[in-house]
C-alpha cells in the first residue's frame, strides 16, 4: 500500500464522519504534518501520513512534539488501522495509544 492510498482512506473516513481533512502546508515551516483534520464539535488534530513501515523525518518528529506540548492531537499513521485508531481518539477525546512514541523509540536505537 502506498502513502497516497492511506491519505485517500483518511480523507474518505473523515468525510464519512462529517468532517474535513485539509492538506496542510506551512510555507517557511518544515516538518508540519500532512493533514489538518477537523471533525464535528470542533475536534481538530494533525496527522502525518507515511507508507507502511516508513518513519517520520527528524523535522516531523520535532513538529509533532511541539504540537503535543500545545496539547494538540497529533500523530503518524502508516496504515488504515493507524488512521482508524487516530480518528477514534480524536472523535471521542479518549486517548488511544499513539504510534509516535514507538516510532521515536525505534529511531533512538539507530
PDB file of C-alpha atoms in Angstrom:
ATOM      1  CA  UNK A   1       0.000   0.000   0.000  1.00  0.00           C
ATOM      2  CA  UNK A   2       1.273   3.485  -0.860  1.00  0.00           C
ATOM      3  CA  UNK A   3       1.145   6.647   1.236  1.00  0.00           C
ATOM      4  CA  UNK A   4      -1.290   8.166  -1.263  1.00  0.00           C
ATOM      5  CA  UNK A   5      -3.738   5.281  -0.669  1.00  0.00           C
ATOM      6  CA  UNK A   6      -3.581   5.789   3.100  1.00  0.00           C
ATOM      7  CA  UNK A   7      -4.139   9.512   2.596  1.00  0.00           C
ATOM      8  CA  UNK A   8      -7.191   8.827   0.379  1.00  0.00           C
ATOM      9  CA  UNK A   9      -8.526   6.467   3.054  1.00  0.00           C
ATOM     10  CA  UNK A  10      -8.131   9.202   5.699  1.00  0.00           C
ATOM     11  CA  UNK A  11      -9.925  11.790   3.558  1.00  0.00           C
ATOM     12  CA  UNK A  12     -12.805   9.380   2.840  1.00  0.00           C
ATOM     13  CA  UNK A  13     -13.167   8.303   6.503  1.00  0.00           C
ATOM     14  CA  UNK A  14     -13.134  11.887   7.748  1.00  0.00           C
ATOM     15  CA  UNK A  15     -15.761  12.897   5.165  1.00  0.00           C
ATOM     16  CA  UNK A  16     -17.926   9.946   6.253  1.00  0.00           C
ATOM     17  CA  UNK A  17     -17.687  11.282   9.811  1.00  0.00           C
ATOM     18  CA  UNK A  18     -18.934  14.687   8.653  1.00  0.00           C
ATOM     19  CA  UNK A  19     -15.530  16.356   8.825  1.00  0.00           C
ATOM     20  CA  UNK A  20     -12.765  17.659   6.590  1.00  0.00           C
ATOM     21  CA  UNK A  21      -9.121  16.652   6.157  1.00  0.00           C
ATOM     22  CA  UNK A  22      -7.254  19.651   4.776  1.00  0.00           C
ATOM     23  CA  UNK A  23      -3.894  19.237   3.078  1.00  0.00           C
ATOM     24  CA  UNK A  24      -1.699  21.215   5.459  1.00  0.00           C
ATOM     25  CA  UNK A  25       1.192  23.230   4.034  1.00  0.00           C
ATOM     26  CA  UNK A  26       3.009  25.885   6.007  1.00  0.00           C
ATOM     27  CA  UNK A  27       5.498  27.828   3.866  1.00  0.00           C
ATOM     28  CA  UNK A  28       8.700  28.524   5.737  1.00  0.00           C
ATOM     29  CA  UNK A  29       7.964  25.899   8.405  1.00  0.00           C
ATOM     30  CA  UNK A  30       9.349  22.448   7.646  1.00  0.00           C
ATOM     31  CA  UNK A  31       8.057  19.202   9.092  1.00  0.00           C
ATOM     32  CA  UNK A  32       4.399  20.095   9.582  1.00  0.00           C
ATOM     33  CA  UNK A  33       2.003  17.111   9.448  1.00  0.00           C
ATOM     34  CA  UNK A  34       0.376  16.304   6.082  1.00  0.00           C
ATOM     35  CA  UNK A  35      -3.228  16.762   7.142  1.00  0.00           C
ATOM     36  CA  UNK A  36      -5.238  19.049   9.384  1.00  0.00           C
ATOM     37  CA  UNK A  37      -8.264  17.006  10.466  1.00  0.00           C
ATOM     38  CA  UNK A  38     -11.431  18.825  11.520  1.00  0.00           C
ATOM     39  CA  UNK A  39     -14.344  16.817  12.912  1.00  0.00           C
ATOM     40  CA  UNK A  40     -17.789  17.928  14.107  1.00  0.00           C
ATOM     41  CA  UNK A  41     -17.991  19.591  17.520  1.00  0.00           C
ATOM     42  CA  UNK A  42     -14.721  21.464  16.993  1.00  0.00           C
ATOM     43  CA  UNK A  43     -12.394  18.482  17.257  1.00  0.00           C
ATOM     44  CA  UNK A  44      -9.155  19.340  15.461  1.00  0.00           C
ATOM     45  CA  UNK A  45      -5.934  17.402  15.049  1.00  0.00           C
ATOM     46  CA  UNK A  46      -2.874  16.863  12.884  1.00  0.00           C
ATOM     47  CA  UNK A  47      -1.804  13.672  11.132  1.00  0.00           C
ATOM     48  CA  UNK A  48       1.428  12.821   9.330  1.00  0.00           C
ATOM     49  CA  UNK A  49       0.956  10.047   6.781  1.00  0.00           C
ATOM     50  CA  UNK A  50       3.641   7.564   5.784  1.00  0.00           C
ATOM     51  CA  UNK A  51       3.914   4.496   3.576  1.00  0.00           C
ATOM     52  CA  UNK A  52       3.792   1.274   5.627  1.00  0.00           C
ATOM     53  CA  UNK A  53       6.917   0.873   7.732  1.00  0.00           C
ATOM     54  CA  UNK A  54       8.303   4.323   6.955  1.00  0.00           C
ATOM     55  CA  UNK A  55       9.366   6.583   9.834  1.00  0.00           C
ATOM     56  CA  UNK A  56       8.864  10.348  10.228  1.00  0.00           C
ATOM     57  CA  UNK A  57      11.804  12.603   9.436  1.00  0.00           C
ATOM     58  CA  UNK A  58      13.609  14.420  12.255  1.00  0.00           C
ATOM     59  CA  UNK A  59      11.803  17.703  11.455  1.00  0.00           C
ATOM     60  CA  UNK A  60       8.430  15.935  11.515  1.00  0.00           C
ATOM     61  CA  UNK A  61       9.170  14.406  14.912  1.00  0.00           C
ATOM     62  CA  UNK A  62      10.113  17.856  16.175  1.00  0.00           C
ATOM     63  CA  UNK A  63       6.875  19.448  14.913  1.00  0.00           C
ATOM     64  CA  UNK A  64       4.691  16.701  16.353  1.00  0.00           C
ATOM     65  CA  UNK A  65       6.414  17.076  19.718  1.00  0.00           C
ATOM     66  CA  UNK A  66       5.736  20.827  19.559  1.00  0.00           C
ATOM     67  CA  UNK A  67       2.061  20.122  18.854  1.00  0.00           C
ATOM     68  CA  UNK A  68       1.934  17.700  21.799  1.00  0.00           C
ATOM     69  CA  UNK A  69       3.404  20.407  24.031  1.00  0.00           C
ATOM     70  CA  UNK A  70       0.444  22.571  22.993  1.00  0.00           C
ATOM     71  CA  UNK A  71      -1.875  19.652  23.918  1.00  0.00           C
ATOM     72  CA  UNK A  72      -2.873  19.038  20.287  1.00  0.00           C
ATOM     73  CA  UNK A  73      -3.869  15.653  18.940  1.00  0.00           C
ATOM     74  CA  UNK A  74      -1.002  14.875  16.561  1.00  0.00           C
ATOM     75  CA  UNK A  75       0.306  11.535  15.337  1.00  0.00           C
ATOM     76  CA  UNK A  76       1.730   9.473  12.477  1.00  0.00           C
ATOM     77  CA  UNK A  77      -0.196   6.829  10.514  1.00  0.00           C
ATOM     78  CA  UNK A  78       1.286   4.291   8.108  1.00  0.00           C
ATOM     79  CA  UNK A  79      -1.775   2.055   7.683  1.00  0.00           C
ATOM     80  CA  UNK A  80      -5.556   2.137   7.544  1.00  0.00           C
ATOM     81  CA  UNK A  81      -5.633   0.679  11.048  1.00  0.00           C
ATOM     82  CA  UNK A  82      -3.445   3.501  12.358  1.00  0.00           C
ATOM     83  CA  UNK A  83      -5.763   6.053  10.693  1.00  0.00           C
ATOM     84  CA  UNK A  84      -8.759   4.397  12.378  1.00  0.00           C
ATOM     85  CA  UNK A  85      -7.040   4.500  15.803  1.00  0.00           C
ATOM     86  CA  UNK A  86      -6.165   8.160  15.338  1.00  0.00           C
ATOM     87  CA  UNK A  87      -9.721   9.074  14.325  1.00  0.00           C
ATOM     88  CA  UNK A  88     -11.186   7.090  17.223  1.00  0.00           C
ATOM     89  CA  UNK A  89      -9.066   9.051  19.678  1.00  0.00           C
ATOM     90  CA  UNK A  90      -9.769  12.404  18.047  1.00  0.00           C
ATOM     91  CA  UNK A  91     -13.516  11.855  17.748  1.00  0.00           C
ATOM     92  CA  UNK A  92     -14.084  10.557  21.281  1.00  0.00           C
ATOM     93  CA  UNK A  93     -11.497  12.628  23.089  1.00  0.00           C
ATOM     94  CA  UNK A  94     -10.316   9.393  24.714  1.00  0.00           C
ATOM     95  CA  UNK A  95      -6.597   8.972  24.071  1.00  0.00           C
ATOM     96  CA  UNK A  96      -5.679   5.941  22.012  1.00  0.00           C
ATOM     97  CA  UNK A  97      -2.091   4.704  22.334  1.00  0.00           C
ATOM     98  CA  UNK A  98      -0.167   6.835  19.863  1.00  0.00           C
ATOM     99  CA  UNK A  99       2.188   5.301  17.340  1.00  0.00           C
ATOM    100  CA  UNK A 100       4.584   8.224  17.526  1.00  0.00           C
ATOM    101  CA  UNK A 101       6.319   7.285  20.822  1.00  0.00           C
ATOM    102  CA  UNK A 102       7.063   3.794  19.484  1.00  0.00           C
ATOM    103  CA  UNK A 103       8.481   5.289  16.302  1.00  0.00           C
ATOM    104  CA  UNK A 104      10.669   7.583  18.383  1.00  0.00           C
ATOM    105  CA  UNK A 105      11.961   4.620  20.417  1.00  0.00           C
ATOM    106  CA  UNK A 106      12.846   2.781  17.221  1.00  0.00           C
ATOM    107  CA  UNK A 107      14.542   5.884  15.831  1.00  0.00           C
ATOM    108  CA  UNK A 108      16.552   6.377  19.038  1.00  0.00           C
ATOM    109  CA  UNK A 109      18.017   2.861  18.741  1.00  0.00           C
ATOM    110  CA  UNK A 110      19.637   3.627  15.380  1.00  0.00           C
TER     111      UNK A 110
END
